[in-house]
Coordinates of C-alpha atoms and ligand atoms in Angstrom, one line a residue:
Chain H
M30 CA 122.8 132.2 100.7
R31 CA 119.8 130.3 99.4
S32 CA 116.8 131.6 97.6
R33 CA 113.3 131.2 98.9
A34 CA 110.8 131.6 96.0
A35 CA 111.5 128.1 94.5
P36 CA 108.2 126.4 95.4
W37 CA 106.1 129.1 93.8
S38 CA 108.3 129.1 90.7
L39 CA 108.0 125.3 90.4
L40 CA 104.2 125.5 90.7
G41 CA 104.0 128.1 88.0
L42 CA 106.3 126.0 85.8
A43 CA 104.0 123.0 86.3
V44 CA 100.9 125.0 85.3
L45 CA 102.7 126.3 82.2
L46 CA 103.8 122.8 81.2
A47 CA 100.3 121.5 81.5
L48 CA 98.8 124.5 79.8
P49 CA 98.4 123.1 76.3
W50 CA 96.1 120.5 77.8
L51 CA 94.4 122.9 80.2
L52 CA 93.6 125.5 77.6
P53 CA 91.2 123.4 75.4
Q54 CA 89.1 122.9 78.6
L55 CA 88.6 126.7 78.7
L56 CA 88.7 127.8 75.1
P57 CA 87.4 126.4 71.8
Q58 CA 90.0 124.1 70.2
G59 CA 91.2 126.4 67.5
Q60 CA 91.7 129.3 69.9
A61 CA 93.5 127.1 72.4
Q62 CA 96.0 126.1 69.8
F63 CA 96.4 129.7 68.7
W64 CA 97.3 130.7 72.3
T65 CA 99.8 127.9 72.7
A66 CA 101.6 128.5 69.4
S67 CA 101.3 132.1 68.6
I68 CA 101.0 133.8 71.9
L69 CA 102.6 131.8 74.7
G70 CA 105.3 130.3 72.5
R71 CA 106.3 133.7 71.1
A72 CA 106.1 135.3 74.5
I73 CA 108.5 132.8 75.9
V74 CA 111.0 133.3 73.1
F75 CA 110.9 137.0 73.4
G76 CA 110.9 136.7 77.2
I77 CA 114.2 134.9 77.0
I78 CA 115.8 137.7 75.0
A79 CA 114.3 140.3 77.4
M80 CA 115.6 138.3 80.3
S81 CA 119.1 138.8 79.1
L82 CA 118.6 142.5 79.3
T83 CA 116.8 142.2 82.7
F84 CA 119.7 140.1 84.1
L85 CA 122.3 142.7 83.2
A86 CA 120.1 145.6 84.5
T87 CA 118.8 144.0 87.7
Y88 CA 122.1 142.5 89.0
G89 CA 124.7 144.6 87.3
G90 CA 123.0 147.9 86.8
F91 CA 123.9 147.8 83.1
V92 CA 121.2 148.6 80.5
S93 CA 122.3 147.0 77.3
L94 CA 120.4 147.7 74.0
A95 CA 122.6 145.2 72.1
Q96 CA 120.7 142.1 73.3
M97 CA 118.4 141.8 70.3
M98 CA 121.4 142.1 68.0
I99 CA 123.2 139.4 69.9
A100 CA 120.1 137.1 69.6
G101 CA 120.3 137.9 65.9
I102 CA 124.0 136.8 65.8
A103 CA 122.9 133.4 67.1
G104 CA 120.0 133.2 64.7
Y105 CA 122.2 134.1 61.7
T106 CA 125.0 131.8 62.8
L107 CA 122.4 129.0 62.9
A108 CA 121.0 130.0 59.5
I109 CA 124.3 130.3 57.9
F110 CA 125.7 127.0 59.0
V111 CA 122.8 124.6 59.2
E112 CA 122.0 122.5 56.2
G113 CA 118.7 123.0 54.4
A114 CA 118.6 126.8 54.9
V115 CA 117.9 128.9 51.8
P116 CA 120.0 130.4 50.3
R117 CA 122.8 128.0 51.2
V118 CA 125.7 130.0 52.7
V119 CA 127.8 127.3 54.4
G120 CA 125.1 124.8 55.1
L121 CA 127.3 122.0 56.3
L122 CA 126.2 121.3 59.8
G123 CA 123.3 119.5 61.4
Y124 CA 121.3 121.2 64.1
G125 CA 123.2 119.3 66.8
A126 CA 126.3 121.2 65.8
A127 CA 124.9 124.4 64.4
I128 CA 122.9 125.3 67.6
P129 CA 125.9 125.0 69.9
L130 CA 128.0 127.0 67.4
A131 CA 125.2 129.7 67.4
L132 CA 125.2 129.9 71.2
L133 CA 129.0 130.1 71.2
A134 CA 128.9 133.0 68.7
A135 CA 126.3 134.9 70.8
T136 CA 128.3 134.4 74.0
A137 CA 131.4 135.6 72.2
M138 CA 129.5 138.6 70.9
G139 CA 128.3 139.3 74.4
I140 CA 131.8 139.2 75.7
L141 CA 132.9 141.5 73.0
M142 CA 130.1 144.0 73.8
G143 CA 131.1 143.9 77.4
A144 CA 134.7 144.5 76.6
I145 CA 134.0 147.4 74.3
S146 CA 131.6 149.1 76.7
L147 CA 133.8 148.3 79.7
R148 CA 134.4 151.9 80.8
S149 CA 130.9 153.3 80.2
R150 CA 127.9 153.4 82.4
D151 CA 124.4 154.7 82.6
I152 CA 123.2 156.7 79.6
Y153 CA 126.6 156.3 77.9
L154 CA 126.4 152.5 78.2
L155 CA 122.9 152.6 76.7
M156 CA 124.1 154.7 73.8
I157 CA 127.2 152.7 73.1
T158 CA 125.3 149.3 73.1
L159 CA 122.6 150.8 70.9
A160 CA 125.2 152.1 68.4
L161 CA 126.9 148.7 68.3
G162 CA 123.6 147.0 67.8
M163 CA 122.6 149.3 65.0
G164 CA 126.1 149.0 63.4
V165 CA 125.8 145.3 63.2
F166 CA 122.3 145.5 62.0
R167 CA 123.3 147.8 59.1
F168 CA 126.2 145.6 58.2
I169 CA 123.9 142.5 58.1
E170 CA 121.3 144.3 56.1
T171 CA 123.8 145.3 53.4
N172 CA 126.0 142.2 53.3
I173 CA 124.8 139.7 50.6
A174 CA 127.6 137.1 50.7
W175 CA 127.0 136.0 54.3
F176 CA 123.7 137.3 55.4
N177 CA 121.7 137.6 52.1
G178 CA 121.0 141.3 52.7
Y179 CA 117.6 142.5 53.6
E180 CA 115.9 139.3 52.5
G181 CA 117.6 137.2 55.1
I182 CA 117.8 133.4 55.2
R183 CA 114.8 131.2 55.1
N184 CA 113.9 127.6 55.7
V185 CA 115.5 127.1 59.1
V186 CA 113.0 124.5 60.1
G187 CA 114.5 123.3 63.3
P188 CA 115.6 119.8 64.5
S189 CA 113.5 116.9 65.4
L190 CA 114.0 115.9 69.0
F191 CA 113.7 112.2 69.8
G192 CA 111.5 111.8 66.7
L193 CA 109.4 114.9 67.7
D194 CA 109.3 117.6 65.0
F195 CA 110.0 121.2 66.1
R196 CA 107.4 122.3 63.6
N197 CA 104.8 120.7 65.9
A198 CA 103.5 123.6 68.0
L199 CA 103.4 121.5 71.1
V200 CA 107.0 120.4 70.7
F201 CA 108.2 123.9 70.1
Y202 CA 106.2 125.2 73.1
H203 CA 107.7 122.7 75.5
A204 CA 111.2 123.1 74.1
A205 CA 111.0 126.9 74.5
L206 CA 109.5 126.6 78.0
G207 CA 112.1 124.1 79.0
T208 CA 114.9 126.4 77.8
A209 CA 113.4 129.4 79.5
A210 CA 113.0 127.5 82.8
L211 CA 116.6 126.3 82.7
L212 CA 117.9 129.8 82.0
Y213 CA 115.6 131.3 84.6
F214 CA 116.6 128.9 87.4
G215 CA 120.2 129.2 86.2
I216 CA 120.1 132.9 86.8
L217 CA 118.6 132.5 90.3
Y218 CA 121.4 130.1 91.1
L219 CA 124.0 132.3 89.6
V220 CA 123.1 135.4 91.5
K221 CA 124.0 133.7 94.8
T222 CA 127.4 132.5 93.6
P223 CA 130.5 134.7 94.3
F224 CA 130.2 135.8 90.6
G225 CA 126.6 136.9 91.1
L226 CA 127.2 138.6 94.5
V227 CA 130.2 140.5 93.2
L228 CA 128.1 141.6 90.2
Q229 CA 125.5 143.0 92.5
G230 CA 128.4 144.6 94.5
I231 CA 129.5 146.3 91.3
R232 CA 126.0 147.6 90.8
D233 CA 125.9 149.0 94.3
N234 CA 129.5 150.2 94.7
P235 CA 132.1 149.4 92.0
R236 CA 134.9 151.2 93.9
R237 CA 134.5 149.1 97.0
V238 CA 134.4 145.9 95.0
A239 CA 137.8 146.8 93.5
A240 CA 139.2 147.8 96.9
L241 CA 138.1 144.4 98.2
G242 CA 140.4 142.7 95.6
Y243 CA 138.0 141.7 92.8
A244 CA 138.6 142.3 89.1
V245 CA 135.6 144.5 88.3
G246 CA 136.3 144.4 84.5
L247 CA 136.5 140.6 84.4
H248 CA 133.1 140.3 86.3
R249 CA 131.5 142.8 84.0
I250 CA 132.7 141.1 80.8
A251 CA 131.6 137.7 82.2
A252 CA 128.2 139.1 82.9
F253 CA 127.8 140.3 79.4
G254 CA 129.0 136.9 78.2
V255 CA 126.3 135.2 80.3
A256 CA 123.7 137.6 79.0
G257 CA 125.0 136.9 75.5
F258 CA 124.4 133.2 76.0
I259 CA 120.9 133.8 77.2
A260 CA 120.1 136.1 74.3
G261 CA 121.6 133.5 72.0
C262 CA 119.2 130.9 73.2
G263 CA 116.3 133.2 72.5
G264 CA 117.8 134.0 69.1
V265 CA 118.0 130.3 68.1
L266 CA 114.4 129.7 69.2
S267 CA 113.0 132.7 67.5
T268 CA 114.8 131.8 64.2
I269 CA 113.3 128.3 64.3
Y270 CA 109.9 129.8 65.3
N271 CA 110.0 132.1 62.3
I272 CA 111.6 129.4 60.0
G273 CA 114.4 131.8 59.2
I274 CA 115.7 135.2 60.0
S275 CA 115.9 138.6 58.3
P276 CA 117.4 141.9 59.4
G277 CA 114.0 143.4 60.2
S278 CA 113.9 141.1 63.3
I279 CA 117.0 142.7 64.8
G280 CA 116.5 146.3 63.8
L281 CA 115.7 149.4 65.9
G282 CA 112.0 148.4 66.3
A283 CA 112.9 145.0 67.6
T284 CA 115.5 146.4 69.9
V285 CA 113.1 148.9 71.4
N286 CA 110.4 146.1 71.8
I287 CA 112.8 144.1 73.9
L288 CA 113.4 147.2 76.1
I289 CA 109.7 147.8 76.5
M290 CA 109.0 144.2 77.5
S291 CA 111.7 144.4 80.2
V292 CA 110.5 147.7 81.6
I293 CA 106.8 146.9 81.6
G294 CA 107.5 143.6 83.2
G295 CA 109.9 145.1 85.7
L296 CA 113.6 145.3 86.1
G297 CA 113.7 143.9 89.7
H298 CA 113.6 140.2 89.0
P299 CA 114.1 138.0 85.9
I300 CA 110.5 136.8 86.0
G301 CA 109.6 140.4 84.9
A302 CA 110.9 139.7 81.4
F303 CA 108.4 137.0 80.8
I304 CA 105.5 139.0 82.3
G305 CA 106.5 141.9 80.1
S306 CA 106.8 139.8 77.0
L307 CA 103.4 138.2 77.7
I308 CA 101.7 141.6 78.1
F309 CA 103.4 142.8 75.0
T310 CA 102.6 139.8 72.8
V311 CA 98.9 139.8 73.9
L312 CA 98.6 143.5 73.1
D313 CA 100.4 142.9 69.8
T314 CA 98.1 140.1 68.8
F315 CA 94.9 141.6 69.8
A316 CA 95.5 145.2 68.9
A317 CA 94.0 144.4 65.5
T318 CA 90.8 143.1 67.0
I319 CA 90.5 145.6 69.8
Y320 CA 91.3 148.6 67.6
D321 CA 93.0 148.3 64.3
R322 CA 96.4 147.0 63.4
D323 CA 98.1 150.4 63.0
R324 CA 97.2 151.4 66.5
F325 CA 99.3 148.8 68.1
N326 CA 102.0 151.4 68.9
T327 CA 99.4 153.7 70.5
L328 CA 98.1 150.8 72.6
I329 CA 101.5 149.5 73.7
G330 CA 102.5 153.1 74.4
L331 CA 99.5 153.6 76.7
A332 CA 100.1 150.3 78.4
F333 CA 103.7 151.4 78.9
L334 CA 102.7 154.7 80.3
A335 CA 100.1 153.3 82.6
I336 CA 102.4 150.7 84.1
V337 CA 105.4 153.0 84.5
L338 CA 103.2 155.7 86.1
V339 CA 101.4 153.4 88.4
S340 CA 104.5 151.4 89.3
P341 CA 108.0 152.5 88.4
D342 CA 109.2 148.9 88.9
G343 CA 106.9 147.4 86.3
A344 CA 104.2 144.7 86.5
I345 CA 106.1 142.8 89.2
G346 CA 106.0 146.0 91.2
V347 CA 102.2 146.1 90.8
G348 CA 102.0 142.6 92.1
A349 CA 104.1 143.4 95.1
R350 CA 102.1 146.5 95.9
L351 CA 98.8 144.6 95.7
R352 CA 100.2 141.9 98.0
R353 CA 101.2 144.5 100.5
L354 CA 97.8 146.2 100.3
L355 CA 96.0 142.9 100.9
T356 CA 98.2 141.8 103.8
A357 CA 98.6 145.3 105.1
Q358 CA 102.3 145.1 105.5
P359 CA 104.5 148.2 105.7
R360 CA 106.4 149.0 102.6
P361 CA 109.9 147.7 102.8
A362 CA 112.7 149.7 101.2
S363 CA 112.6 148.4 97.6
R364 CA 115.7 147.0 96.1
V365 CA 114.3 147.5 92.6
C366 CA 116.1 149.7 90.2
G367 CA 114.4 153.0 91.0
E368 CA 115.8 153.4 94.5
V369 CA 119.0 151.4 94.8
R370 CA 120.7 151.4 91.5
S371 CA 119.8 154.6 89.7
R372 CA 121.1 156.7 92.6
P373 CA 124.3 158.1 91.1
P374 CA 127.3 156.8 93.0
S375 CA 128.5 160.3 93.7
T376 CA 125.8 160.8 96.4
R377 CA 127.1 157.8 98.3
T378 CA 130.7 158.6 98.1
A379 CA 130.5 162.3 97.9
K380 CA 133.4 162.9 100.1
E381 CA 135.8 160.3 98.7
E382 CA 135.2 160.5 95.0
P383 CA 136.7 163.3 92.9
P384 CA 134.1 165.3 91.0
Chain Z
M26 CA 163.9 147.8 118.0
T27 CA 160.5 146.7 116.6
E28 CA 159.4 148.0 113.2
P29 CA 156.6 150.5 113.3
A30 CA 153.2 149.1 112.0
I31 CA 152.8 152.1 109.9
R32 CA 155.7 154.5 109.0
L33 CA 154.9 157.6 106.9
Q34 CA 157.8 159.6 105.6
A35 CA 157.1 163.0 104.2
V36 CA 153.8 161.8 102.7
S37 CA 152.0 164.3 100.6
R38 CA 148.9 164.3 98.5
R39 CA 147.7 167.0 96.1
F40 CA 144.5 167.3 94.3
G41 CA 145.3 169.7 91.5
A42 CA 146.4 172.9 93.1
L43 CA 145.1 171.8 96.5
Q44 CA 147.7 170.3 98.9
A45 CA 145.4 168.1 101.0
V46 CA 148.2 166.4 102.9
R47 CA 151.6 168.0 103.3
D48 CA 154.9 166.3 104.4
V49 CA 153.3 164.1 107.1
T50 CA 155.9 162.0 108.9
L51 CA 154.7 159.7 111.6
D52 CA 155.2 156.2 113.1
V53 CA 152.4 154.1 114.6
M54 CA 153.8 151.2 116.7
P55 CA 152.3 147.7 116.6
G56 CA 149.3 147.4 119.0
E57 CA 149.2 151.2 119.4
R58 CA 145.8 153.0 119.5
R59 CA 146.1 156.2 117.6
A60 CA 143.5 158.9 117.1
V61 CA 143.7 161.5 114.3
L62 CA 141.9 164.7 115.2
G63 CA 141.4 167.9 113.4
P64 CA 138.9 170.3 111.9
N65 CA 136.9 169.6 108.8
G66 CA 139.0 169.6 105.7
A67 CA 142.2 169.1 107.6
G68 CA 143.2 166.1 105.4
K69 CA 142.5 163.3 107.8
T70 CA 140.5 161.2 105.3
T71 CA 143.0 161.9 102.6
L72 CA 145.7 160.7 104.9
F73 CA 143.8 157.4 105.3
N74 CA 143.4 157.2 101.5
T75 CA 147.1 157.5 101.0
I76 CA 147.7 154.7 103.5
C77 CA 145.1 152.3 102.1
G78 CA 145.9 153.2 98.5
D79 CA 142.6 154.6 97.3
Y80 CA 144.5 157.8 96.5
P81 CA 148.2 156.9 96.6
P82 CA 150.5 159.7 97.8
T83 CA 151.9 162.1 95.4
G84 CA 155.1 162.4 97.5
G85 CA 156.8 160.5 100.3
S86 CA 156.7 156.9 101.2
I87 CA 154.6 154.5 103.3
A88 CA 155.8 151.3 105.0
L89 CA 153.8 148.6 106.6
F90 CA 155.8 146.6 109.2
G91 CA 159.0 147.6 107.3
T92 CA 157.6 146.7 103.9
D93 CA 157.3 149.6 101.4
I94 CA 153.8 149.7 100.1
T95 CA 153.8 153.1 98.5
G96 CA 153.1 151.8 95.0
L97 CA 150.7 149.0 95.8
R98 CA 147.1 148.8 94.7
P99 CA 144.4 149.0 97.4
H100 CA 143.5 145.3 97.5
Q101 CA 147.2 144.4 97.6
R102 CA 147.5 146.5 100.7
T103 CA 144.4 144.8 102.1
R104 CA 146.0 141.5 101.6
L105 CA 149.1 142.7 103.4
G106 CA 147.0 143.5 106.5
I107 CA 145.3 146.9 106.2
G108 CA 141.6 147.1 106.9
R109 CA 139.6 150.3 106.8
T110 CA 136.1 151.8 107.0
Y111 CA 134.8 154.8 105.1
Q112 CA 133.5 158.0 106.4
T113 CA 130.4 157.7 104.1
S114 CA 129.2 154.2 104.2
L115 CA 130.3 152.1 101.2
L116 CA 128.2 149.0 101.8
F117 CA 126.4 146.9 99.2
N118 CA 122.8 148.1 99.8
G119 CA 121.1 145.4 97.7
L120 CA 122.8 142.5 99.4
T121 CA 122.3 141.0 102.8
V122 CA 124.5 141.4 105.9
L123 CA 126.0 137.9 105.4
E124 CA 126.5 138.5 101.6
N125 CA 128.3 141.8 102.3
L126 CA 130.7 140.1 104.8
F127 CA 131.1 137.1 102.5
I128 CA 132.2 139.3 99.6
A129 CA 134.7 141.0 101.8
V130 CA 136.1 137.7 103.0
R131 CA 136.1 136.0 99.6
G132 CA 137.9 138.9 98.0
L133 CA 141.1 138.1 99.9
R134 CA 141.2 134.4 99.0
P135 CA 142.0 132.5 95.8
G136 CA 139.1 131.5 93.7
R137 CA 137.5 134.9 93.9
F138 CA 136.0 134.5 90.4
S139 CA 133.6 131.6 90.7
F140 CA 130.3 130.4 89.2
L141 CA 129.7 127.9 92.0
R142 CA 127.7 128.6 95.1
P143 CA 129.6 128.2 98.3
G144 CA 128.9 124.8 99.8
R145 CA 127.8 124.0 103.3
G146 CA 131.2 123.9 104.9
D147 CA 132.5 126.9 103.0
E148 CA 135.3 128.6 105.0
G149 CA 134.4 132.0 103.6
V150 CA 130.8 131.7 104.8
A151 CA 131.9 130.4 108.2
R152 CA 134.3 133.4 108.5
A153 CA 131.5 135.8 107.5
R154 CA 129.2 134.4 110.1
E155 CA 131.9 134.7 112.7
L156 CA 132.5 138.3 111.8
A157 CA 128.7 139.0 112.1
D158 CA 128.8 137.4 115.5
R159 CA 131.7 139.6 116.6
M160 CA 129.8 142.7 115.4
R161 CA 126.6 141.5 117.1
L162 CA 124.8 141.2 113.8
S163 CA 124.1 137.5 113.9
H164 CA 120.3 138.1 114.1
L165 CA 120.4 140.1 111.0
L166 CA 122.3 137.8 108.6
A167 CA 119.6 137.7 106.1
A168 CA 118.6 141.4 106.4
E169 CA 119.2 143.6 103.4
V170 CA 121.7 146.3 104.2
L171 CA 119.3 148.9 102.9
N172 CA 117.0 148.1 105.9
L173 CA 119.6 148.4 108.6
S174 CA 119.8 151.2 111.1
H175 CA 122.6 153.6 110.9
G176 CA 124.3 152.1 113.9
Q177 CA 124.1 148.6 112.5
R178 CA 125.5 149.8 109.2
R179 CA 128.5 151.2 111.1
Q180 CA 129.0 147.9 112.9
L181 CA 128.8 146.1 109.6
E182 CA 131.5 148.5 108.2
V183 CA 133.8 147.5 111.0
G184 CA 133.1 143.8 110.3
M185 CA 134.0 144.2 106.7
A186 CA 137.2 146.0 107.5
L187 CA 138.1 143.0 109.8
A188 CA 137.4 140.5 107.0
G189 CA 141.1 140.2 106.0
D190 CA 142.3 139.8 109.6
P191 CA 144.1 143.1 109.3
R192 CA 147.1 143.9 111.4
V193 CA 146.2 147.6 111.0
L194 CA 142.7 148.8 111.3
M195 CA 141.7 152.3 110.2
L196 CA 138.3 153.6 111.1
D197 CA 137.1 156.9 109.6
E198 CA 134.6 158.6 112.0
P199 CA 132.9 155.4 113.1
A200 CA 130.7 157.3 115.5
A201 CA 129.5 159.9 113.0
G202 CA 125.7 160.1 112.9
L203 CA 125.3 157.5 115.7
S204 CA 122.6 158.2 118.3
P205 CA 123.9 158.7 121.9
G206 CA 122.5 155.2 122.7
D207 CA 124.6 153.5 120.0
R208 CA 127.9 155.1 121.1
P209 CA 128.6 152.9 124.2
E210 CA 128.0 149.8 122.0
L211 CA 130.6 151.1 119.5
L212 CA 133.1 151.9 122.2
R213 CA 132.7 148.4 123.6
L214 CA 133.3 146.9 120.1
L215 CA 136.5 149.0 119.9
R216 CA 137.7 148.0 123.3
E217 CA 137.0 144.3 122.5
L218 CA 139.4 144.4 119.5
P219 CA 142.5 142.2 120.1
R220 CA 145.3 144.1 121.8
S221 CA 147.7 143.0 119.0
L222 CA 145.7 145.0 116.5
T223 CA 147.0 148.4 115.6
L224 CA 144.2 150.9 115.4
I225 CA 144.0 154.3 113.8
L226 CA 140.9 156.2 114.4
I227 CA 139.6 159.5 112.9
E228 CA 136.9 160.8 115.3
H229 CA 135.3 164.1 115.9
D230 CA 133.7 162.9 119.1
M231 CA 136.5 163.7 121.7
D232 CA 135.1 161.3 124.3
I233 CA 135.2 158.3 122.0
A234 CA 138.6 159.3 120.5
L235 CA 140.3 159.8 123.9
S236 CA 138.8 156.8 125.7
A237 CA 139.6 154.4 122.8
T238 CA 143.2 155.5 122.1
D239 CA 146.6 156.1 123.7
V240 CA 148.2 158.6 121.3
V241 CA 146.7 161.5 119.4
S242 CA 147.8 163.3 116.3
V243 CA 146.2 166.6 115.5
M244 CA 146.0 167.7 111.8
K245 CA 145.3 171.1 110.4
D246 CA 145.6 172.2 106.8
G247 CA 147.3 168.9 105.7
V248 CA 149.9 169.0 108.4
V249 CA 150.3 167.1 111.7
V250 CA 150.6 170.0 114.2
V251 CA 150.6 168.1 117.5
E252 CA 151.4 164.6 118.6
A253 CA 150.8 163.8 122.3
P254 CA 149.5 161.1 124.7
A255 CA 145.7 161.0 124.8
D256 CA 145.5 162.0 128.4
R257 CA 147.4 165.2 127.9
I258 CA 146.0 166.4 124.6
E259 CA 143.0 168.3 125.9
D260 CA 145.1 170.9 127.6
H261 CA 147.4 171.4 124.7
P262 CA 147.3 175.1 123.6
V263 CA 147.2 174.2 119.8
V264 CA 144.3 171.8 120.4
Q265 CA 142.5 174.4 122.4
S266 CA 142.9 177.0 119.8
I267 CA 141.7 174.6 117.0
Y268 CA 138.8 173.1 118.9
L269 CA 137.7 176.1 120.9
G270 CA 139.2 179.2 119.2
S271 CA 138.1 178.4 115.7
G272 CA 134.6 177.8 117.0
H273 CA 134.5 174.2 115.7
Ligands
ATP3 N1 139.1 163.3 95.9 C1 139.4 164.6 96.2 N2 139.5 165.4 95.1 C2 139.7 166.7 95.4 N3 139.8 167.3 96.6 C3 139.7 166.4 97.6 C4 139.5 165.1 97.5 N4 139.4 164.5 98.7 C5 139.6 165.5 99.6 N5 139.8 166.7 98.9 C6 140.1 167.9 99.6 O1 141.2 167.8 100.4 C7 141.0 168.5 101.6 C8 141.1 167.5 102.8 O2 139.9 166.7 102.8 P1 139.7 165.5 103.8 O3 138.5 164.8 103.4 O4 140.9 164.7 103.8 O5 139.4 166.2 105.2 P2 139.0 165.6 106.5 O6 140.0 166.0 107.5 O7 138.7 164.2 106.4 O8 137.7 166.4 106.8 P3 136.3 166.0 107.5 O9 136.5 166.1 109.0 O10 135.3 166.9 106.9 O11 136.1 164.6 107.1 C9 139.6 169.2 101.5 O12 139.8 170.5 101.1 C10 138.9 168.4 100.4 O13 138.0 169.2 99.7
MG4 MG1 137.1 163.0 106.6

């Protein structure tokens, strides 16, 4: 019960860590900085939030559209409690205390989402999590006392780490990358634990899992809690990145963006979230130069269509297909969402399950 | 007198207006090998479901070695010593052979809910490996179940049913869909089961059913119509009319 891909992941991580020093060798100084700060940094932050969705979808078969809202809960908790934020709501804690509190709030919100949506699946789960996300969004947007309404809360500048200031793009990039790596390897560890295996069992066959003596509901809620924690990490980072948070960043648009990132990256493996967020962020940044700003939606729509048509399992599926073409291996039965998970359980248990 | 391994008293199960199992009363003694035969829709699988708890009976009572289990949940019955396989495979397709067996083993032990990977000397993993060995799947431990052959999936099913060291093992059409080449292997696995194990077998393949069991119950329309020793069942007039007369 060990995973194999670790050497490649570590190599990729090393390259990413060194990237701020590698890029200036390839690009003019100004552009290299822009890539580190505005593209890679942002892609990693969104990738973390998208990974919380990917984690639930890949290993549990749950598509949750509440993850952006949960990230927002972490961001707002930070903004409300940390000192120096404007306007001051509570403003009593330093970052060392406010960030853990924010992660706790996001985890609790994740657990709550899991508990509320416990009995629903497939399209109903999607709708219920979307509705919950939008409900919280509306509440935040109209509540002045705690959330300062549609203006949101500004001046969340971030801590300084061992004398290094988060406002320094290099520091932020490495903090985000470190967080992403910890969460990513954490997921790879988790999916081989009894919790992770049972979660995948629930994806493949919930009735059998229950018959084997496991509490399906408990595992489901715990998975949403884990995903909430991951989304919370992304929410804290994005709030610091944006020096604040406003309801616009957790609205329907933002929610759909997270979904698009997960799907174009691929829902077969957590790395897909980062590939998807990178593609998304690059398109988002350069849409203006390639075309014009307003055409971003057209562009991302086309990219989405192209990837989904060519490879239903997203960009990571394209990679796997290319690799097989080059090495001329036969196509193994894919474990990616399309084939294993989305098959309705009724076809597998036709005889034993009541209609 | 020894307690029967399984004692059914007037067990019934309805699905709405449909009476799938009707007043079935039968005893299976410890160590006995029992076949349940009958045409499609006779209620054989439903009878299994009432015994293992997936669909508890709507009437009557069920006892396991003298203990009443009528109201227990499926996993509680598993822990008391009932193991079963399903007619349509209910494996975890995205997991490996070892992981499937490990989940089945771990579900019966304390510490089921855990965020820690099993360590090197983990008992559950050792037990899962041992089961794979018994089912002749050791060379496929890391194979995803999705990529197994039909026969291998059937073997894995039996392995998972054995995870809890059951005292009563119930197999629902283990030979269904097996190629002729895979059948002797299955028969050998069945014969290798420890003699102390009580075995109940639903099987359409008469050869397998009769050579693996001692006593046969024949069901039709939810009722057990005949109970007879395996070597005398083929000549029984009721069986002949069901299996030959109805053109099954
Ligand atoms: N969950 C269910 N809900 C409703 N009806 C059911 C259910 N399970 C079984 N039945 C019905 O009960 C009757 C007996 O079915 P059962 O599956 O027990 O038969 P069987 O003897 O196992 O047949 P086969 O040889 O085809 O497996 C059938 O008419 C079936 O349609
Ligand atoms: Mg049946």
